[in-house]
PDB file of C-alpha atoms in Angstrom:
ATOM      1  CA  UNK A  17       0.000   0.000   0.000  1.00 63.00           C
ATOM      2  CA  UNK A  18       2.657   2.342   0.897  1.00 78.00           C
ATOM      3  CA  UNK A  19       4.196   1.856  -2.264  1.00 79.00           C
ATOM      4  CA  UNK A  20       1.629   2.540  -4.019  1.00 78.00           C
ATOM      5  CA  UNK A  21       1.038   5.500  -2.134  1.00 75.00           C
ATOM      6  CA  UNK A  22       4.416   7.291  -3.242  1.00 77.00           C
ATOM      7  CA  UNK A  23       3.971   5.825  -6.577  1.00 75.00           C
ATOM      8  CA  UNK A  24       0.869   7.870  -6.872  1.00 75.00           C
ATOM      9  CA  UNK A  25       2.704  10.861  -5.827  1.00 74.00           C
ATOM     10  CA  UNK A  26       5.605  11.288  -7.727  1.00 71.00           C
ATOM     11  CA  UNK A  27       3.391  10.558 -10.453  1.00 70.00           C
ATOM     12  CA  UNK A  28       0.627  13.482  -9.553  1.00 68.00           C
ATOM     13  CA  UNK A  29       4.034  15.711  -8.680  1.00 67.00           C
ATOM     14  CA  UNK A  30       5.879  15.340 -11.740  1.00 67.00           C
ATOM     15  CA  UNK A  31       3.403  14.970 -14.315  1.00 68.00           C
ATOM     16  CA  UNK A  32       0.471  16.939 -13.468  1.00 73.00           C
ATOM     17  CA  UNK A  33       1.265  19.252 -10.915  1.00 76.00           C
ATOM     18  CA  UNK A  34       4.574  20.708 -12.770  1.00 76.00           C
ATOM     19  CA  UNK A  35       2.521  20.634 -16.231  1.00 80.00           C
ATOM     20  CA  UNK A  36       0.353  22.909 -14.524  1.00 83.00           C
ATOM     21  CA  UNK A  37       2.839  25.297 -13.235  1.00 86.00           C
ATOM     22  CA  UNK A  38       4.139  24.932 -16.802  1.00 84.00           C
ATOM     23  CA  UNK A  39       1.047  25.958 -18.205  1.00 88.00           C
ATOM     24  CA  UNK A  40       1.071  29.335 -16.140  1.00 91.00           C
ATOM     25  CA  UNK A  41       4.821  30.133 -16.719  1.00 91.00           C
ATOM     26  CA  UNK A  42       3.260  29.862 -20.646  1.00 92.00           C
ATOM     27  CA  UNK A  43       0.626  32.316 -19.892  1.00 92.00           C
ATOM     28  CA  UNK A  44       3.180  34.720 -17.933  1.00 94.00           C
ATOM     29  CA  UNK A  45       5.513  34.972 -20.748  1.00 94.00           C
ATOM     30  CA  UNK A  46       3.239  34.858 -23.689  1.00 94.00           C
ATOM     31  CA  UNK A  47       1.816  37.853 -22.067  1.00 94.00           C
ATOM     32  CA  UNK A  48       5.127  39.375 -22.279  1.00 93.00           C
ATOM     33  CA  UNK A  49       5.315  38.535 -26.145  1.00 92.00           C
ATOM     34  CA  UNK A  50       7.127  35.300 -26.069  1.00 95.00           C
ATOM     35  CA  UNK A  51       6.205  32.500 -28.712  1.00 95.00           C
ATOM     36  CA  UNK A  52       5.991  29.555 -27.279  1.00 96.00           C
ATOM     37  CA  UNK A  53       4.645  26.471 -29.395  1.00 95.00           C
ATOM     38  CA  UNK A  54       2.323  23.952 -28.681  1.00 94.00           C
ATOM     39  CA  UNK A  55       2.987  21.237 -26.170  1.00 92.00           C
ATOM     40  CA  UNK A  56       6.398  22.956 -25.042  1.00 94.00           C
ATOM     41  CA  UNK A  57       5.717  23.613 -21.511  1.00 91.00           C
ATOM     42  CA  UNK A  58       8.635  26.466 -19.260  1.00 93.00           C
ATOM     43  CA  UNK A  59      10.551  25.367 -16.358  1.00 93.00           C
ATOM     44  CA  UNK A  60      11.894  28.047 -14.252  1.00 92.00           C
ATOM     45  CA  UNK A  61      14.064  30.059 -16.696  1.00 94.00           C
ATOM     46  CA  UNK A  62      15.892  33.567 -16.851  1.00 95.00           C
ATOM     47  CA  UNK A  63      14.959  35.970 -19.510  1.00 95.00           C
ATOM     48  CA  UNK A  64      15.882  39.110 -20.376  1.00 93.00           C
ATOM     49  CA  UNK A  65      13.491  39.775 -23.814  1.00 93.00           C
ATOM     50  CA  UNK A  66      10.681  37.633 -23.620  1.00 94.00           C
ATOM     51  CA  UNK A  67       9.486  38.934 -27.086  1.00 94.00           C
ATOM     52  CA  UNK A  68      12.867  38.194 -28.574  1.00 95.00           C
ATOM     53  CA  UNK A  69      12.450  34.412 -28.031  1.00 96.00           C
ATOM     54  CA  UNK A  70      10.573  32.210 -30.227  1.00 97.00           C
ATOM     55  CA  UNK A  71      10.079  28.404 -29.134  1.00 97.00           C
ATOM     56  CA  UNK A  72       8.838  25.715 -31.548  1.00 97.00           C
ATOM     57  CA  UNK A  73       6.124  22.685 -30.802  1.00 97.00           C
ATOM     58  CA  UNK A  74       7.181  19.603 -28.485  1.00 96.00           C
ATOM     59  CA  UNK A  75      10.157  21.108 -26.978  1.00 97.00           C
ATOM     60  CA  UNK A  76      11.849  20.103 -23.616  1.00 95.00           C
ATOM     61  CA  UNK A  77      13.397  22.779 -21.975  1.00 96.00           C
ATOM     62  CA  UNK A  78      15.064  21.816 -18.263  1.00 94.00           C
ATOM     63  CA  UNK A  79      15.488  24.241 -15.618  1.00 92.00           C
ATOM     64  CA  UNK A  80      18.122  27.105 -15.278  1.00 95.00           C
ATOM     65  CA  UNK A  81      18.430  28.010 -18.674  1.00 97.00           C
ATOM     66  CA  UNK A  82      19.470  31.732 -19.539  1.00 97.00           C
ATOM     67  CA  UNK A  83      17.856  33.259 -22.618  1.00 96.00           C
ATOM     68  CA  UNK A  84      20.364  36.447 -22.566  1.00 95.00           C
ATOM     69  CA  UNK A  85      19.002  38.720 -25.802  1.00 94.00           C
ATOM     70  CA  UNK A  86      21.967  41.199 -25.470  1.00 87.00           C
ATOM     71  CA  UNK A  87      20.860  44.631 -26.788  1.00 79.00           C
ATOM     72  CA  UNK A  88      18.230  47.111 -26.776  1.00 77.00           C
ATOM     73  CA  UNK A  89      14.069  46.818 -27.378  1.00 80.00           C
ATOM     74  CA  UNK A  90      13.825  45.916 -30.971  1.00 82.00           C
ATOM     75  CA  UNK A  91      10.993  43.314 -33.235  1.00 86.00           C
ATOM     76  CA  UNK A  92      11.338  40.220 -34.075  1.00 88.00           C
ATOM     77  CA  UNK A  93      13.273  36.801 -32.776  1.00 92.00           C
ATOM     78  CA  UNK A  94      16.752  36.652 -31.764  1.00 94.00           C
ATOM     79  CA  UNK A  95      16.705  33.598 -30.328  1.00 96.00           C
ATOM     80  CA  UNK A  96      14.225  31.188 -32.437  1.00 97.00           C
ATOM     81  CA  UNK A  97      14.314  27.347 -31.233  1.00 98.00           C
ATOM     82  CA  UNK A  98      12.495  24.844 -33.985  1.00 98.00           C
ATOM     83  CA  UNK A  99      10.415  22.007 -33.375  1.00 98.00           C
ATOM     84  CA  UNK A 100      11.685  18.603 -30.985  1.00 98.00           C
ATOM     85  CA  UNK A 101      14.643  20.686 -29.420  1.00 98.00           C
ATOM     86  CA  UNK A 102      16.234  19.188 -25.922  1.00 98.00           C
ATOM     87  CA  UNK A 103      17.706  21.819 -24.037  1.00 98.00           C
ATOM     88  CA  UNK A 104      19.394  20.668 -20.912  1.00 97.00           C
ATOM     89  CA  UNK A 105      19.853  22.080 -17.815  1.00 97.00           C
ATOM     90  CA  UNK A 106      22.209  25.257 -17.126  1.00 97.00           C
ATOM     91  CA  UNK A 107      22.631  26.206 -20.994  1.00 98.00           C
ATOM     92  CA  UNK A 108      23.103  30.240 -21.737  1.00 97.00           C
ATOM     93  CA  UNK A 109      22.411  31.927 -24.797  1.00 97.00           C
ATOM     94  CA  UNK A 110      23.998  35.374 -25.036  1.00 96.00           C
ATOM     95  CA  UNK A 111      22.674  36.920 -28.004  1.00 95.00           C
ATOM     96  CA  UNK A 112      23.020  40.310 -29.603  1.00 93.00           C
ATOM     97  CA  UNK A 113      22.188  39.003 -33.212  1.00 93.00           C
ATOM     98  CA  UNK A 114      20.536  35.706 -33.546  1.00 95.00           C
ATOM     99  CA  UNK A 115      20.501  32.138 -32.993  1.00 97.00           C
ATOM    100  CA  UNK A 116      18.401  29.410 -34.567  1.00 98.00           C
ATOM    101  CA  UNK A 117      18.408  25.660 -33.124  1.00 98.00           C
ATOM    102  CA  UNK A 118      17.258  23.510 -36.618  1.00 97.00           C
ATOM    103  CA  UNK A 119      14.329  20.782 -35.730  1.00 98.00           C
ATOM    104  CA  UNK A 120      15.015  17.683 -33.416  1.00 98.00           C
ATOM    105  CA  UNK A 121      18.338  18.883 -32.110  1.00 98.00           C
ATOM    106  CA  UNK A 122      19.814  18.141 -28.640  1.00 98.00           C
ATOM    107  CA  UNK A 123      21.823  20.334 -26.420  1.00 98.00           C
ATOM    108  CA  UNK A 124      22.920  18.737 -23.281  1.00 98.00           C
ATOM    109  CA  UNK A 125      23.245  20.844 -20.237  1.00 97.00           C
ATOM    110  CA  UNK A 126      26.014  23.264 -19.573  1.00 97.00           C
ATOM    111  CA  UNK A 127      26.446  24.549 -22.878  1.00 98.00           C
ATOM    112  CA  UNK A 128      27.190  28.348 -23.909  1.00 98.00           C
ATOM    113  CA  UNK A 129      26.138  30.290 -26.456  1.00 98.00           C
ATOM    114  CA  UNK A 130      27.862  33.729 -27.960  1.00 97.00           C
ATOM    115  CA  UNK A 131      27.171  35.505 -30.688  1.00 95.00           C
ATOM    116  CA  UNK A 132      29.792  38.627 -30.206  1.00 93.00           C
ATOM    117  CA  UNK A 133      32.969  39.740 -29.051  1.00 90.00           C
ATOM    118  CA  UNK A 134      34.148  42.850 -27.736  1.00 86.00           C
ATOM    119  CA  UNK A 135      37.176  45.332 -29.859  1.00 84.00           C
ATOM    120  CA  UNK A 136      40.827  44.750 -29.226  1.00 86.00           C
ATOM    121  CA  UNK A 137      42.515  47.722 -30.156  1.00 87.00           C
ATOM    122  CA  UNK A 138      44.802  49.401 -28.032  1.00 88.00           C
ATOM    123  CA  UNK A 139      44.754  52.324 -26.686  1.00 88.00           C
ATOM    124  CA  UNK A 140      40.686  52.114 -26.368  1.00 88.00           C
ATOM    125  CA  UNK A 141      38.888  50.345 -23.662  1.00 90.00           C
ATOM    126  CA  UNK A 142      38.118  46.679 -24.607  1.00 87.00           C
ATOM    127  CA  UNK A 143      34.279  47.527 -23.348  1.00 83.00           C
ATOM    128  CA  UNK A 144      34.266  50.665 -24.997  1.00 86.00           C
ATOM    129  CA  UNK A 145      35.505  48.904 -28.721  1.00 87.00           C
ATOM    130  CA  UNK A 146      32.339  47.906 -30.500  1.00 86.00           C
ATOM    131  CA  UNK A 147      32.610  43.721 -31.507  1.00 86.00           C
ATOM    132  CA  UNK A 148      32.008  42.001 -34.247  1.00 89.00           C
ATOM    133  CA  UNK A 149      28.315  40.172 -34.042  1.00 92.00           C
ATOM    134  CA  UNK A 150      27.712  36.890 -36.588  1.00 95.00           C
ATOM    135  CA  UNK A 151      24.754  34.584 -36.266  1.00 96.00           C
ATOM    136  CA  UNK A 152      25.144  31.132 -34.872  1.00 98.00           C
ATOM    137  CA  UNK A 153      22.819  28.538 -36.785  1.00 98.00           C
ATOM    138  CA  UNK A 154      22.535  24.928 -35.465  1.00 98.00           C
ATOM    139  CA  UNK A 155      21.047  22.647 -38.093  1.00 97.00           C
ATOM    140  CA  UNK A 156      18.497  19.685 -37.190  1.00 98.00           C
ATOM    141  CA  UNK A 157      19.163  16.484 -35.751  1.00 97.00           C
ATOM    142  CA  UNK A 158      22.479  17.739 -33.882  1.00 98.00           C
ATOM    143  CA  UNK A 159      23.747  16.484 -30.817  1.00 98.00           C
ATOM    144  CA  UNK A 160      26.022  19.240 -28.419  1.00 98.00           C
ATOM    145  CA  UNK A 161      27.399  17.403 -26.014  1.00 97.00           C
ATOM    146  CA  UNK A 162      27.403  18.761 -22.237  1.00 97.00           C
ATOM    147  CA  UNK A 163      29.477  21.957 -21.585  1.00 98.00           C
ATOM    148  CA  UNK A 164      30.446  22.900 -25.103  1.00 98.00           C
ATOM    149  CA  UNK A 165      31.030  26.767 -26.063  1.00 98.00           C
ATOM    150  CA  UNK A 166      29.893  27.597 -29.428  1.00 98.00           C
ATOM    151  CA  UNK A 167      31.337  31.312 -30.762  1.00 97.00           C
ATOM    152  CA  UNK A 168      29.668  34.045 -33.421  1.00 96.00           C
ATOM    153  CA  UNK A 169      29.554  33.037 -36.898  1.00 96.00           C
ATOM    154  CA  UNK A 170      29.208  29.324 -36.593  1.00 97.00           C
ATOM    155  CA  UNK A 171      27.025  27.055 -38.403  1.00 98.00           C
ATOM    156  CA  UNK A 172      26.288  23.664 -37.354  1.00 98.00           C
ATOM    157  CA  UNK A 173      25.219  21.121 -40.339  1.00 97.00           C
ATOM    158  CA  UNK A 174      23.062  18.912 -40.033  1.00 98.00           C
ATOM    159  CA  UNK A 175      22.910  15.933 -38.132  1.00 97.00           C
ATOM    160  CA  UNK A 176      26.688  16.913 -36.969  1.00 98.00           C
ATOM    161  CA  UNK A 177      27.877  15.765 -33.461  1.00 98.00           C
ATOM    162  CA  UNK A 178      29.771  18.240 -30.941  1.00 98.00           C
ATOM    163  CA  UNK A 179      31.407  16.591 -28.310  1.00 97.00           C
ATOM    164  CA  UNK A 180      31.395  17.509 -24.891  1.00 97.00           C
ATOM    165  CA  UNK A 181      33.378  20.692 -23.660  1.00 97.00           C
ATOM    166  CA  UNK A 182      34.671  21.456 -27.389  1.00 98.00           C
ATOM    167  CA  UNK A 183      34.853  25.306 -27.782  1.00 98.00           C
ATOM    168  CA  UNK A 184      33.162  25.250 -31.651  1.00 98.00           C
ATOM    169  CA  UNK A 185      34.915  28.341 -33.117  1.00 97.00           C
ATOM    170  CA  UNK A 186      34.304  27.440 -36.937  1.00 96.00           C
ATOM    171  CA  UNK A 187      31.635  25.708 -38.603  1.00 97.00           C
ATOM    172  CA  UNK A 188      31.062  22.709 -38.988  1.00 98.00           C
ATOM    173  CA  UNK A 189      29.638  20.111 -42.250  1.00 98.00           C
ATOM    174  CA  UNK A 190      26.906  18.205 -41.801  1.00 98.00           C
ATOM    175  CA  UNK A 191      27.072  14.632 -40.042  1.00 98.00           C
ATOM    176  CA  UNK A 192      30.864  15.236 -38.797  1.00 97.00           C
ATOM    177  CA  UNK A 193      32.123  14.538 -35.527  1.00 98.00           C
ATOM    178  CA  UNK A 194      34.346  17.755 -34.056  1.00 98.00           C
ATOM    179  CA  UNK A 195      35.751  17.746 -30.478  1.00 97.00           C
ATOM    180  CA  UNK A 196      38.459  19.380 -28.470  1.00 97.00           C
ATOM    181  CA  UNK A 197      39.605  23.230 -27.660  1.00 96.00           C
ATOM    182  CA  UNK A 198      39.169  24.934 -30.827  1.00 96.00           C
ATOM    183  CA  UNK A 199      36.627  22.195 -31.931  1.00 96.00           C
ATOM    184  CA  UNK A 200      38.291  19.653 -34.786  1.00 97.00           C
ATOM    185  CA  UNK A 201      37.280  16.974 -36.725  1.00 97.00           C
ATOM    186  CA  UNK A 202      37.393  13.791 -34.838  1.00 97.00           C
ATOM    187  CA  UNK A 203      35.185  11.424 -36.654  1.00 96.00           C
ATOM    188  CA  UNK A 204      32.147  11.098 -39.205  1.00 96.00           C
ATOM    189  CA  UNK A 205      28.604   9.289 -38.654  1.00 94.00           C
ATOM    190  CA  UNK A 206      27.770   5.898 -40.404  1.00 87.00           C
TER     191      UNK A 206
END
């Protein structure tokens, strides 16, 4: 009996109870101009812009992740996530330009996400020098394994693997394998 008892709670807890606090952290930020898709359901998450993220259908989204849109009220998306997308716990996007996650792609927890840079001339304050700002795009079906840093300007093919703590500072083809500090090719899929 007693095991049934806790069976019936962590059941009621986990998938009804947080489904409903899901449903109002929806509400909350679609009030706030956020597009957020259908059966994607917020954890607790930090957000600077609601209106300049965009979330697709079906996505899982763990707790602690920081959706950083860098800049000044503007229109439009920054930060658009497609369809299927696992986003684990602890990610941060820092975004001043834009970042699009492609359809069915997972991002394991940990990983960073920056889209500029500050000057380095001398004789000028490095946070006074204006950076250089390049889209990141992350094609579907890709798997970014936990901790990785991916910089401005890179594109991630399709179905392409990034192991764990690489720091992804060039793009990379679709279904390769890159790893390592800067990211390299390690390996293809079969």
């Amino acid at each position: 009996m007693n095991k049934i008892f806790r069976k019936s709670i962590f059941i009621l807890r986990f998938r009804y109870v947080l489904k409903c606090i899901g449903i109002l952290r929806n509400t909350y930020y679609r009030m706030q101009g956020m597009n957020i898709g259908k059966d994607t359901y917020l954890p607790k998450i930090f957000v600077t812009w609601p209106h300049k993220v965009s979330i697709g259908r079906n996505c899982t989204l763990e707790h602690h992740i920081y959706l950083k849109y860098d800049g000044g009220y503007t229109h439009g998306s920054a930060i658009l996530i497609c369809d299927h997308v696992f986003i684990g716990t602890g990610c941060e996007f820092n975004i001043k330009k834009e970042i699009i996650i492609g359809d069915n792609a997972l991002i394991a927890s940990g990983c960073r996400f920056v889209d500029h840079d500050h000057g380095m001339r001398k004789n000028v304050l490095m946070s006074k020098q204006k950076g250089i700002e390049e889209s990141i795009v992350i094609g579907a079906d890709v798997w970014i394994g936990c901790n990785a840093v991916l910089l401005k300007g890179v594109r991630i093919g399709d179905g392409a693997i990034v192991a764990a703590g690489a720091v992804v500072n060039k793009s990379i083809p679709p279904y390769e394998i890159w790893g390592g500090i800067p990211a390299k090719k390690i390996g293809e899929r079969t």
